[in-house]
Each structure stands twice: as structure tokens, then as C-alpha cells.
């Protein structure tokens, strides 16, 4: 479940009955619990000093009910089914619906110096494990970041780069096919089937350097209304194909990493007004448990051809949320989380430098495991294939106009950095 990136510490082992988890502040003389209804720390509480920015995972090995109760601040005996699963932990971590937190994992990122986590117990001492991620949020590193140049818009004007209204066939015809024609040694394509309606073709594009040593599997447009996202990925891939060797990260990707890309999963939706769902009204990113749709089956069929080689699966989306600065979902206990956290740090700092996000609006993302999220592509893949998978959301409504040049630039930039960093992490070398 965990690996060497976790620095685990078993706090106490006896029986426990958790009454609450509280964040405490330290004064000169004592540690006080902030919540009014909590008692001051006693010997039956675990007090964990926290360092700003670290991600703490507190695992309740035998008491999932107790954790949920603690998150709710309720007596577990009064807890209703499902309660405690949708909880903003703080302004840096959000859970949503039934994804992705496990009952017994509690995650916390302190925003202030000198914060303590107090696990207050009624009787006995808590049976819990604290793991610390050695990755600070809110700090940038100098790891070969790639910066997308300024772009043209995707409004379909004479000087636009693309037209967001393009059908799926037009996206292939105007972007991917010319690229394949230009780099036939590097780019090939595979027909992976028809969509559920039977009318539209699904294609995979394979970017394969001669001497590749890794394989990444990329998907986008599973929600075909997210035009800026799948066109942003296409924009990045054109830069990749055209790489002149001047950027080391891009150059490594170009020469050492094979990309298996499904550029547009929901081809029917994209060809009929850019629907979120399929023509038959199915949300494909909730279909991976049932696998009732041809699109879902085709993507998994393709993944099965490469599954023993794939280092990571990356699914690119856009989000309409105006509340979250950044939104990424990935399994925090996998070593891939290290490079993904690093990349979210970088993007956050980049936005801050441009005056687009401010303290204390902080990095917001979802971390966790997907035991309960089989119906999501990334959850299904992590659960059933053991391949680390990430969902990257591009916030097209938060900082820029929809279909604007800036939206395209940021999608290409942020997606591109995630792909480059995942490659540089060398999660799985195949030859
Ligand atoms: Zn989406």
C-alpha cells in the first residue's frame, strides 16, 4: 500500500474510539485545540506536529467508521450511511462525491506554520499511522519546466490555430493527420473501433521514437464539451513532434518515450454539438465499471495491447469550477504522486507569478486512492491494472475566456509539463 516515499510512523497501537480530529495552534506554553467543543489535549490524544505544505496521510488501520466520524465531527454511532465522504478537508484538499478517499485515510495539508493535528480520543489511545509526503506544496523546483509560447485562439477565424466547433473527423483531419504526414517515421495511427452509435471512428495515434525506453498512455475528450482540453493536448503534441532538441525535457520525450494517445474518446459527442455525454446520454467517465459503451471498451482494448509496458495513464479534462485553482486526481500512495505533486507545485507558482492566483488561495487538488471509483477511467485503471493514473483538469473558465489564445496556451503548458515530468520520473523502463 505504501512505499519508500512515505515516512511512516506508528503513533499508538491500543484500542481507540476517536471523538474528533482537530487542528491545533501552539502558544508559548501549550497546545490548544481550536474547536470549542473539544477538550484540551489529554493523554488519550495523539498530537502530531505539522510542517506547512507537507501532505499528511493519517491511516486508521482498523477503524474506518471512526475516521469518518472524526471527519464529520460526530459520534460514529450517529453516522448515517455515506456521511463523511464529501468533505472539504481544508482549502487545499477537496473530496467530491464518492471519489476518491478511502474511509480510513485522512489527508491534511497545513497552511500555517506551527499547526498541530490533534486526534482526540475518548478512551484508550488511537491506533493510527501517520505518513508524511516529503513533497512541499507551494514551492517550485527547477526541473526542466517547459513554457508554451503565446498562442492563437481556437475560434475558427482566419488567424486561429483551430476551431473548437470541429467534429471529431475534422480534428483528426486538420491536426493529427497533417502531423502524421509530416513525421511518418514517428507517428502512426490505429483504428480502435466505432463509437456506440456505430457512426463515428475512434483513432489512436502512436508517437514512437526508434529507441524508446518508456510508454505512456494518454486520453482526452472523454467529455467532448471540453474542447479547450483536447485541443490543448493536440497543441502540445505538435510542439513535441516538432521538437528541435533545445528543451531537454521535450527532447527526452521526443526520443525516448512512446506515447499511445486517444486524442478524442467521445467522438460522437464531439461531432454533434460537443456534448458532455455520448449521443446515447452516457457519461463515459462513469462507465468503466459497467463498460456498457463501445468507447469505453475500445479504450480498454487498446490499453490491453500495451498494459505490461505502460508507466502511467494520463486523462486530460477541463473543469468549469470557479472555486478551485487547480484540480488533479491521482493516487497519493504511488510513487508517481511525487512527480505529480511537483508539477502541481510548479503550476501553482507559475499562476502566482502571473498574478492569477493569490495567497491564501492555495493549491487545490484531490489526492487519494480509487477503491470506490471503478467507474472513472483513472480509478478503474489504477484498481485493475495497477498502473498509476492521473486526471488533469484545465480550468478554462477561471482565468481566461473560453476558446481564447490564453486558454490554449495554458492547456498546452500544464498538460505538457505533466507529460514531461511523468516521463522524466522514469516510472517504468521497458527496454
Ligand atoms: Zn471532464
CSV table of C-alpha atoms and ligand atoms in Angstrom, one decimal:
chain,number,residue,atom,x,y,z
A,1,UNK,CA,0.0,0.0,0.0
A,2,UNK,CA,2.8,2.4,0.8
A,3,UNK,CA,6.3,2.7,-0.4
A,4,UNK,CA,9.6,4.2,0.5
A,5,UNK,CA,8.4,7.7,-0.3
A,6,UNK,CA,6.3,7.5,2.8
A,7,UNK,CA,7.9,8.2,6.0
A,8,UNK,CA,5.5,6.2,8.2
A,9,UNK,CA,5.2,6.5,11.9
A,10,UNK,CA,3.1,4.3,14.0
A,11,UNK,CA,1.8,6.6,16.8
A,12,UNK,CA,-0.1,4.3,19.2
A,13,UNK,CA,-1.5,0.8,19.0
A,14,UNK,CA,-4.2,0.1,21.6
A,15,UNK,CA,-7.9,0.3,21.1
A,16,UNK,CA,-9.4,3.6,20.3
A,17,UNK,CA,-12.6,5.4,19.9
A,18,UNK,CA,-11.9,8.6,18.0
A,19,UNK,CA,-14.1,11.6,19.0
A,20,UNK,CA,-12.6,14.1,16.6
A,21,UNK,CA,-9.7,15.4,14.6
A,22,UNK,CA,-8.8,19.0,15.3
A,23,UNK,CA,-6.1,21.3,14.1
A,24,UNK,CA,-4.4,23.0,16.9
A,25,UNK,CA,-2.3,26.1,17.3
A,26,UNK,CA,0.7,26.3,19.5
A,27,UNK,CA,1.3,29.1,22.0
A,28,UNK,CA,4.4,29.7,24.1
A,29,UNK,CA,3.2,27.4,26.8
A,30,UNK,CA,0.8,24.9,25.5
A,31,UNK,CA,-1.0,23.3,22.6
A,32,UNK,CA,-4.6,24.3,22.4
A,33,UNK,CA,-7.3,22.7,20.4
A,34,UNK,CA,-9.2,25.3,18.3
A,35,UNK,CA,-12.6,23.8,18.2
A,36,UNK,CA,-14.8,24.9,21.1
A,37,UNK,CA,-16.4,21.6,21.6
A,38,UNK,CA,-13.2,19.8,22.1
A,39,UNK,CA,-11.4,19.3,25.3
A,40,UNK,CA,-7.8,20.3,25.8
A,41,UNK,CA,-5.3,17.6,24.8
A,42,UNK,CA,-5.1,14.8,27.1
A,43,UNK,CA,-3.1,11.6,27.3
A,44,UNK,CA,-5.7,9.9,25.2
A,45,UNK,CA,-5.0,12.2,22.2
A,46,UNK,CA,-2.3,11.9,19.6
A,47,UNK,CA,-0.7,15.3,18.9
A,48,UNK,CA,1.2,15.5,15.6
A,49,UNK,CA,3.3,18.5,14.8
A,50,UNK,CA,2.8,19.5,11.2
A,51,UNK,CA,5.1,21.3,8.8
A,52,UNK,CA,3.5,23.7,6.4
A,53,UNK,CA,2.9,22.3,3.0
A,54,UNK,CA,3.6,18.7,3.7
A,55,UNK,CA,0.9,16.2,2.9
A,56,UNK,CA,0.0,14.1,5.9
A,57,UNK,CA,-1.9,10.8,5.4
A,58,UNK,CA,-3.3,9.6,8.7
A,59,UNK,CA,-4.4,6.0,8.4
A,60,UNK,CA,-6.8,4.4,10.8
A,61,UNK,CA,-6.0,0.8,10.2
A,62,UNK,CA,-8.9,-0.8,12.0
A,63,UNK,CA,-11.4,1.9,12.4
A,64,UNK,CA,-12.8,3.3,9.2
A,65,UNK,CA,-16.0,4.3,11.0
A,66,UNK,CA,-14.0,6.2,13.4
A,67,UNK,CA,-12.2,8.2,10.7
A,68,UNK,CA,-15.4,9.1,9.0
A,69,UNK,CA,-16.9,10.2,12.3
A,70,UNK,CA,-13.8,12.2,13.0
A,71,UNK,CA,-14.0,14.0,9.7
A,72,UNK,CA,-17.7,14.7,10.3
A,73,UNK,CA,-17.0,15.7,13.9
A,74,UNK,CA,-19.7,13.2,15.0
A,75,UNK,CA,-20.2,10.2,17.2
A,76,UNK,CA,-19.7,7.2,14.9
A,77,UNK,CA,-22.8,5.6,16.3
A,78,UNK,CA,-24.9,8.5,14.9
A,79,UNK,CA,-23.3,8.4,11.5
A,80,UNK,CA,-25.6,7.8,8.5
A,81,UNK,CA,-24.5,5.7,5.5
A,82,UNK,CA,-22.4,7.8,3.2
A,83,UNK,CA,-21.8,10.6,5.6
A,84,UNK,CA,-18.3,11.9,5.8
A,85,UNK,CA,-17.4,11.0,2.2
A,86,UNK,CA,-17.8,14.5,0.8
A,87,UNK,CA,-15.8,16.8,2.9
A,88,UNK,CA,-13.5,19.7,2.2
A,89,UNK,CA,-10.6,19.0,4.5
A,90,UNK,CA,-9.3,22.4,4.1
A,91,UNK,CA,-9.0,24.8,1.3
A,92,UNK,CA,-6.2,22.8,-0.3
A,93,UNK,CA,-7.8,19.3,-0.4
A,94,UNK,CA,-11.3,18.5,-1.6
A,95,UNK,CA,-13.1,15.3,-1.8
A,96,UNK,CA,-16.1,15.0,-4.0
A,97,UNK,CA,-18.9,12.6,-4.5
A,98,UNK,CA,-17.7,9.2,-3.6
A,99,UNK,CA,-14.2,9.8,-5.0
A,100,UNK,CA,-11.5,9.2,-4.1
A,101,UNK,CA,-10.9,8.9,-0.4
A,102,UNK,CA,-10.8,5.6,1.3
A,103,UNK,CA,-12.7,5.5,4.5
A,104,UNK,CA,-9.6,5.0,6.6
A,105,UNK,CA,-7.3,7.5,5.0
A,106,UNK,CA,-7.4,11.1,6.2
A,107,UNK,CA,-5.3,13.7,4.4
A,108,UNK,CA,-4.3,17.1,5.6
A,109,UNK,CA,-2.0,19.9,4.4
A,110,UNK,CA,-1.3,22.6,6.9
A,111,UNK,CA,-1.4,26.1,5.6
A,112,UNK,CA,0.2,27.8,8.5
A,113,UNK,CA,3.4,27.4,10.4
A,114,UNK,CA,3.1,25.8,13.9
A,115,UNK,CA,0.0,23.8,13.2
A,116,UNK,CA,-0.6,20.6,15.1
A,117,UNK,CA,-3.0,17.8,14.3
A,118,UNK,CA,-4.8,16.5,17.4
A,119,UNK,CA,-6.6,13.2,17.2
A,120,UNK,CA,-8.7,13.4,20.3
A,121,UNK,CA,-9.9,10.1,21.7
A,122,UNK,CA,-12.4,9.4,24.3
A,123,UNK,CA,-10.8,6.4,25.8
A,124,UNK,CA,-7.6,4.5,25.2
A,125,UNK,CA,-5.1,5.5,22.7
A,126,UNK,CA,-5.5,5.7,18.9
A,127,UNK,CA,-4.5,3.0,16.5
A,128,UNK,CA,-3.3,5.1,13.6
A,129,UNK,CA,-0.4,5.6,11.3
A,130,UNK,CA,0.9,8.9,10.1
A,131,UNK,CA,2.6,9.1,6.8
A,132,UNK,CA,4.3,12.2,5.6
A,133,UNK,CA,4.9,13.0,1.9
A,134,UNK,CA,8.3,14.6,1.5
A,135,UNK,CA,7.0,17.0,-1.0
A,136,UNK,CA,6.2,20.6,-0.2
A,137,UNK,CA,3.3,22.2,-1.8
A,138,UNK,CA,3.6,25.8,-2.9
A,139,UNK,CA,7.3,25.6,-3.7
A,140,UNK,CA,8.7,25.3,-7.2
A,141,UNK,CA,11.7,23.3,-8.3
A,142,UNK,CA,13.9,23.8,-11.3
A,143,UNK,CA,13.1,20.6,-13.1
A,144,UNK,CA,13.1,21.3,-16.8
A,145,UNK,CA,9.8,23.1,-16.9
A,146,UNK,CA,8.5,23.7,-20.4
A,147,UNK,CA,6.8,27.0,-21.2
A,148,UNK,CA,4.2,27.1,-24.0
A,149,UNK,CA,4.7,30.1,-26.3
A,150,UNK,CA,1.8,32.5,-26.7
A,151,UNK,CA,-1.0,31.1,-28.8
A,152,UNK,CA,-3.6,31.9,-31.3
A,153,UNK,CA,-7.2,31.3,-30.3
A,154,UNK,CA,-9.4,28.3,-31.3
A,155,UNK,CA,-12.4,30.4,-32.5
A,156,UNK,CA,-12.1,29.3,-36.1
A,157,UNK,CA,-11.2,32.7,-37.5
A,158,UNK,CA,-8.8,33.2,-40.3
A,159,UNK,CA,-5.8,33.5,-38.0
A,160,UNK,CA,-7.0,31.0,-35.4
A,161,UNK,CA,-5.0,27.9,-34.7
A,162,UNK,CA,-8.1,25.7,-34.7
A,163,UNK,CA,-11.9,25.8,-34.5
A,164,UNK,CA,-13.4,24.4,-31.3
A,165,UNK,CA,-16.5,23.5,-33.3
A,166,UNK,CA,-14.7,20.9,-35.4
A,167,UNK,CA,-16.2,17.4,-35.4
A,168,UNK,CA,-14.0,14.5,-34.4
A,169,UNK,CA,-13.2,13.7,-38.0
A,170,UNK,CA,-12.2,17.4,-38.6
A,171,UNK,CA,-9.9,17.3,-35.5
A,172,UNK,CA,-8.1,14.3,-37.0
A,173,UNK,CA,-8.1,15.8,-40.5
A,174,UNK,CA,-6.9,19.2,-39.6
A,175,UNK,CA,-4.4,18.5,-36.8
A,176,UNK,CA,-3.4,14.8,-36.4
A,177,UNK,CA,-3.3,13.7,-40.0
A,178,UNK,CA,-1.1,16.6,-41.2
A,179,UNK,CA,1.2,15.9,-38.3
A,180,UNK,CA,1.4,12.2,-39.1
A,181,UNK,CA,2.1,13.0,-42.8
A,182,UNK,CA,4.9,15.3,-41.7
A,183,UNK,CA,6.5,12.8,-39.3
A,184,UNK,CA,5.7,9.3,-40.8
A,185,UNK,CA,8.7,7.7,-39.1
A,186,UNK,CA,7.5,9.0,-35.7
A,187,UNK,CA,3.7,9.0,-35.8
A,188,UNK,CA,1.3,6.2,-36.9
A,189,UNK,CA,-2.3,5.6,-36.2
A,190,UNK,CA,-4.6,2.7,-35.3
A,191,UNK,CA,-8.3,2.4,-35.8
A,192,UNK,CA,-9.6,1.2,-32.5
A,193,UNK,CA,-13.3,0.9,-33.4
A,194,UNK,CA,-16.5,2.8,-33.8
A,195,UNK,CA,-18.4,4.6,-31.1
A,196,UNK,CA,-21.6,3.2,-29.6
A,197,UNK,CA,-23.7,4.8,-32.3
A,198,UNK,CA,-21.7,2.9,-34.9
A,199,UNK,CA,-21.3,6.1,-36.9
A,200,UNK,CA,-18.0,7.6,-35.8
A,201,UNK,CA,-14.5,6.3,-36.0
A,202,UNK,CA,-12.2,6.2,-33.0
A,203,UNK,CA,-8.5,6.6,-33.6
A,204,UNK,CA,-5.3,6.2,-31.6
A,205,UNK,CA,-2.1,8.0,-32.6
A,206,UNK,CA,1.2,6.4,-31.6
A,207,UNK,CA,4.2,8.6,-31.2
A,208,UNK,CA,7.0,6.2,-31.3
A,209,UNK,CA,10.7,7.1,-31.3
A,210,UNK,CA,13.0,4.4,-32.7
A,211,UNK,CA,14.8,3.8,-29.4
A,212,UNK,CA,12.1,4.4,-26.9
A,213,UNK,CA,12.5,3.2,-23.3
A,214,UNK,CA,9.1,4.1,-21.8
A,215,UNK,CA,5.5,4.0,-22.8
A,216,UNK,CA,2.8,6.5,-21.6
A,217,UNK,CA,-0.9,6.1,-22.4
A,218,UNK,CA,-2.9,9.4,-22.9
A,219,UNK,CA,-6.6,10.1,-23.4
A,220,UNK,CA,-8.6,13.2,-23.8
A,221,UNK,CA,-12.1,14.3,-24.9
A,222,UNK,CA,-13.9,11.7,-22.9
A,223,UNK,CA,-16.2,14.6,-22.2
A,224,UNK,CA,-16.4,16.2,-25.7
A,225,UNK,CA,-17.6,19.5,-24.4
A,226,UNK,CA,-14.1,20.0,-23.1
A,227,UNK,CA,-12.8,21.3,-26.4
A,228,UNK,CA,-10.1,23.5,-25.0
A,229,UNK,CA,-8.6,20.5,-23.2
A,230,UNK,CA,-8.3,18.1,-26.1
A,231,UNK,CA,-7.2,20.8,-28.4
A,232,UNK,CA,-4.6,21.9,-25.8
A,233,UNK,CA,-3.3,18.4,-25.8
A,234,UNK,CA,-3.1,18.4,-29.6
A,235,UNK,CA,-1.2,21.7,-29.4
A,236,UNK,CA,1.3,20.2,-27.0
A,237,UNK,CA,1.8,17.1,-29.2
A,238,UNK,CA,2.6,19.3,-32.2
A,239,UNK,CA,5.3,21.0,-30.2
A,240,UNK,CA,6.6,17.6,-29.3
A,241,UNK,CA,6.6,16.3,-32.8
A,242,UNK,CA,8.4,19.5,-34.0
A,243,UNK,CA,10.9,19.5,-31.1
A,244,UNK,CA,14.3,20.8,-32.2
A,245,UNK,CA,16.2,19.5,-29.2
A,246,UNK,CA,16.5,22.8,-27.5
A,247,UNK,CA,14.5,21.8,-24.5
A,248,UNK,CA,15.9,18.8,-22.7
A,249,UNK,CA,12.6,17.5,-21.2
A,250,UNK,CA,10.8,17.8,-24.5
A,251,UNK,CA,13.7,16.2,-26.2
A,252,UNK,CA,13.8,13.2,-23.9
A,253,UNK,CA,10.0,12.7,-24.5
A,254,UNK,CA,10.6,13.0,-28.3
A,255,UNK,CA,13.4,10.5,-28.4
A,256,UNK,CA,12.8,8.1,-25.5
A,257,UNK,CA,9.1,7.8,-24.8
A,258,UNK,CA,6.4,6.1,-26.8
A,259,UNK,CA,3.0,7.8,-26.4
A,260,UNK,CA,-0.1,5.9,-27.1
A,261,UNK,CA,-2.7,8.6,-27.5
A,262,UNK,CA,-6.5,8.5,-27.8
A,263,UNK,CA,-7.0,12.2,-28.7
A,264,UNK,CA,-10.8,12.2,-28.7
A,265,UNK,CA,-12.7,9.5,-26.9
A,266,UNK,CA,-16.2,10.8,-27.2
A,267,UNK,CA,-16.2,11.1,-31.0
A,268,UNK,CA,-19.9,11.0,-31.3
A,269,UNK,CA,-20.4,13.8,-28.8
A,270,UNK,CA,-17.8,15.9,-30.4
A,271,UNK,CA,-19.5,15.5,-33.8
A,272,UNK,CA,-22.9,16.6,-32.6
A,273,UNK,CA,-22.6,19.9,-30.7
A,274,UNK,CA,-19.9,18.9,-28.3
A,275,UNK,CA,-21.8,17.1,-25.6
A,276,UNK,CA,-20.6,16.1,-22.2
A,277,UNK,CA,-22.2,12.7,-22.6
A,278,UNK,CA,-22.4,10.4,-25.6
A,279,UNK,CA,-25.1,10.5,-28.2
A,280,UNK,CA,-27.0,8.0,-26.1
A,281,UNK,CA,-26.6,10.2,-23.0
A,282,UNK,CA,-23.9,8.2,-21.2
A,283,UNK,CA,-21.1,9.9,-19.2
A,284,UNK,CA,-18.2,7.8,-20.4
A,285,UNK,CA,-16.1,8.7,-17.4
A,286,UNK,CA,-18.7,6.9,-15.2
A,287,UNK,CA,-18.8,3.8,-17.5
A,288,UNK,CA,-15.6,2.0,-16.7
A,289,UNK,CA,-17.2,-0.3,-14.1
A,290,UNK,CA,-20.1,-1.3,-16.4
A,291,UNK,CA,-18.2,-1.0,-19.7
A,292,UNK,CA,-21.5,-0.7,-21.4
A,293,UNK,CA,-20.3,1.6,-24.2
A,294,UNK,CA,-18.1,0.8,-27.2
A,295,UNK,CA,-16.0,3.9,-26.5
A,296,UNK,CA,-15.0,2.5,-23.0
A,297,UNK,CA,-14.4,-1.0,-24.4
A,298,UNK,CA,-12.2,0.4,-27.2
A,299,UNK,CA,-10.1,2.4,-24.9
A,300,UNK,CA,-9.5,-0.6,-22.6
A,301,UNK,CA,-8.9,-2.8,-25.6
A,302,UNK,CA,-6.1,-0.5,-26.7
A,303,UNK,CA,-4.7,-0.3,-23.2
A,304,UNK,CA,-4.6,-4.1,-23.0
A,305,UNK,CA,-2.3,-4.1,-26.0
A,306,UNK,CA,0.3,-2.1,-24.1
A,307,UNK,CA,-0.5,-2.7,-20.4
A,308,UNK,CA,2.6,-4.5,-19.5
A,309,UNK,CA,4.7,-1.6,-20.8
A,310,UNK,CA,2.7,1.4,-19.7
A,311,UNK,CA,4.3,3.5,-17.0
A,312,UNK,CA,1.3,5.8,-16.4
A,313,UNK,CA,-2.1,6.7,-17.8
A,314,UNK,CA,-3.0,10.3,-18.1
A,315,UNK,CA,-6.5,11.5,-18.8
A,316,UNK,CA,-6.9,15.2,-19.8
A,317,UNK,CA,-10.1,17.2,-19.0
A,318,UNK,CA,-11.2,20.7,-18.4
A,319,UNK,CA,-13.2,21.9,-15.4
A,320,UNK,CA,-15.9,24.5,-15.1
A,321,UNK,CA,-15.2,25.1,-11.4
A,322,UNK,CA,-14.6,28.7,-10.5
A,323,UNK,CA,-13.7,27.7,-7.0
A,324,UNK,CA,-10.7,25.5,-7.4
A,325,UNK,CA,-7.4,26.9,-8.7
A,326,UNK,CA,-6.1,23.6,-9.8
A,327,UNK,CA,-7.7,20.2,-9.8
A,328,UNK,CA,-5.8,17.0,-10.3
A,329,UNK,CA,-6.7,13.5,-9.1
A,330,UNK,CA,-4.1,10.8,-8.5
A,331,UNK,CA,-3.1,8.1,-6.1
A,332,UNK,CA,-1.0,9.7,-3.5
A,333,UNK,CA,0.4,6.4,-2.2
A,334,UNK,CA,2.0,5.6,-5.6
A,335,UNK,CA,5.5,6.9,-6.2
A,336,UNK,CA,4.2,8.7,-9.3
A,337,UNK,CA,2.5,11.1,-6.9
A,338,UNK,CA,5.9,12.6,-6.3
A,339,UNK,CA,6.3,14.0,-9.8
A,340,UNK,CA,2.6,14.9,-10.0
A,341,UNK,CA,2.7,16.9,-6.7
A,342,UNK,CA,5.9,18.6,-8.0
A,343,UNK,CA,4.1,19.6,-11.2
A,344,UNK,CA,1.1,21.0,-9.4
A,345,UNK,CA,3.5,23.0,-7.3
A,346,UNK,CA,5.1,24.4,-10.4
A,347,UNK,CA,1.8,25.3,-12.0
A,348,UNK,CA,0.6,27.0,-8.8
A,349,UNK,CA,3.8,29.1,-8.6
A,350,UNK,CA,3.5,29.9,-12.3
A,351,UNK,CA,-0.1,31.2,-11.8
A,352,UNK,CA,1.0,33.1,-8.8
A,353,UNK,CA,3.8,34.8,-10.7
A,354,UNK,CA,1.4,35.9,-13.3
A,355,UNK,CA,-0.9,37.4,-10.6
A,356,UNK,CA,-3.6,34.8,-11.4
A,357,UNK,CA,-3.8,33.3,-8.0
A,358,UNK,CA,-3.1,34.7,-4.6
A,359,UNK,CA,-2.4,33.6,-1.1
A,360,UNK,CA,-4.2,32.3,0.7
A,361,UNK,CA,-5.9,30.7,-2.3
A,362,UNK,CA,-3.8,27.7,-2.4
A,363,UNK,CA,-3.2,24.7,-4.4
A,364,UNK,CA,-6.3,22.6,-4.6
A,365,UNK,CA,-6.3,19.1,-5.7
A,366,UNK,CA,-7.7,15.8,-4.9
A,367,UNK,CA,-5.4,13.0,-3.8
A,368,UNK,CA,-6.2,9.5,-2.9
A,369,UNK,CA,-6.9,6.0,-3.9
A,370,UNK,CA,-9.8,4.9,-6.0
A,371,UNK,CA,-11.0,1.8,-4.4
A,372,UNK,CA,-14.6,3.1,-4.7
A,373,UNK,CA,-14.1,4.8,-8.1
A,374,UNK,CA,-14.0,1.9,-10.6
A,375,UNK,CA,-16.4,3.8,-12.9
A,376,UNK,CA,-13.9,6.5,-13.5
A,377,UNK,CA,-11.2,5.8,-16.1
A,378,UNK,CA,-8.3,6.6,-13.8
A,379,UNK,CA,-9.8,4.8,-10.9
A,380,UNK,CA,-10.6,1.7,-13.0
A,381,UNK,CA,-7.1,1.6,-14.4
A,382,UNK,CA,-5.3,2.1,-11.1
A,383,UNK,CA,-7.5,-0.5,-9.4
A,384,UNK,CA,-7.5,-3.2,-12.0
A,385,UNK,CA,-4.2,-2.7,-13.8
A,386,UNK,CA,-2.1,-1.3,-11.0
A,387,UNK,CA,-0.9,1.4,-13.4
A,388,UNK,CA,-0.7,4.9,-11.8
A,389,UNK,CA,-3.3,7.1,-13.4
A,390,UNK,CA,-3.9,10.8,-13.2
A,391,UNK,CA,-6.8,13.1,-14.3
A,392,UNK,CA,-5.6,16.6,-15.2
A,393,UNK,CA,-8.2,19.3,-15.2
A,394,UNK,CA,-7.7,22.5,-17.2
A,395,UNK,CA,-9.7,25.4,-15.7
A,396,UNK,CA,-10.9,27.1,-18.8
A,397,UNK,CA,-13.3,29.4,-17.0
A,398,UNK,CA,-11.2,30.6,-14.2
A,399,UNK,CA,-8.5,32.7,-15.7
A,400,UNK,CA,-9.3,33.1,-19.3
A,401,UNK,CA,-12.0,33.3,-21.9
A,402,UNK,CA,-13.3,30.0,-23.3
A,403,UNK,CA,-11.6,29.1,-26.6
A,404,UNK,CA,-9.1,32.0,-26.2
A,405,UNK,CA,-5.4,32.1,-27.0
A,406,UNK,CA,-4.6,32.0,-23.3
A,407,UNK,CA,-6.8,29.0,-22.7
A,408,UNK,CA,-5.0,27.1,-25.4
A,409,UNK,CA,-1.6,28.2,-24.1
A,410,UNK,CA,-2.3,27.2,-20.5
A,411,UNK,CA,-3.8,23.8,-21.5
A,412,UNK,CA,-0.7,23.0,-23.7
A,413,UNK,CA,1.6,24.2,-21.0
A,414,UNK,CA,0.1,22.5,-18.0
A,415,UNK,CA,-0.6,19.2,-19.8
A,416,UNK,CA,2.8,19.3,-21.4
A,417,UNK,CA,4.6,19.7,-18.1
A,418,UNK,CA,2.7,16.8,-16.6
A,419,UNK,CA,3.6,14.6,-19.5
A,420,UNK,CA,7.3,15.7,-19.5
A,421,UNK,CA,7.6,15.3,-15.7
A,422,UNK,CA,6.0,11.9,-15.8
A,423,UNK,CA,8.4,10.8,-18.5
A,424,UNK,CA,11.4,12.2,-16.5
A,425,UNK,CA,10.3,10.3,-13.4
A,426,UNK,CA,11.0,7.1,-15.3
A,427,UNK,CA,8.4,5.1,-13.5
A,428,UNK,CA,8.9,2.1,-15.7
A,429,UNK,CA,11.7,1.5,-18.2
A,430,UNK,CA,10.8,-1.2,-20.7
A,431,UNK,CA,13.9,-1.6,-22.8
B,1,LIG,ZN1,-14.2,16.1,-17.9
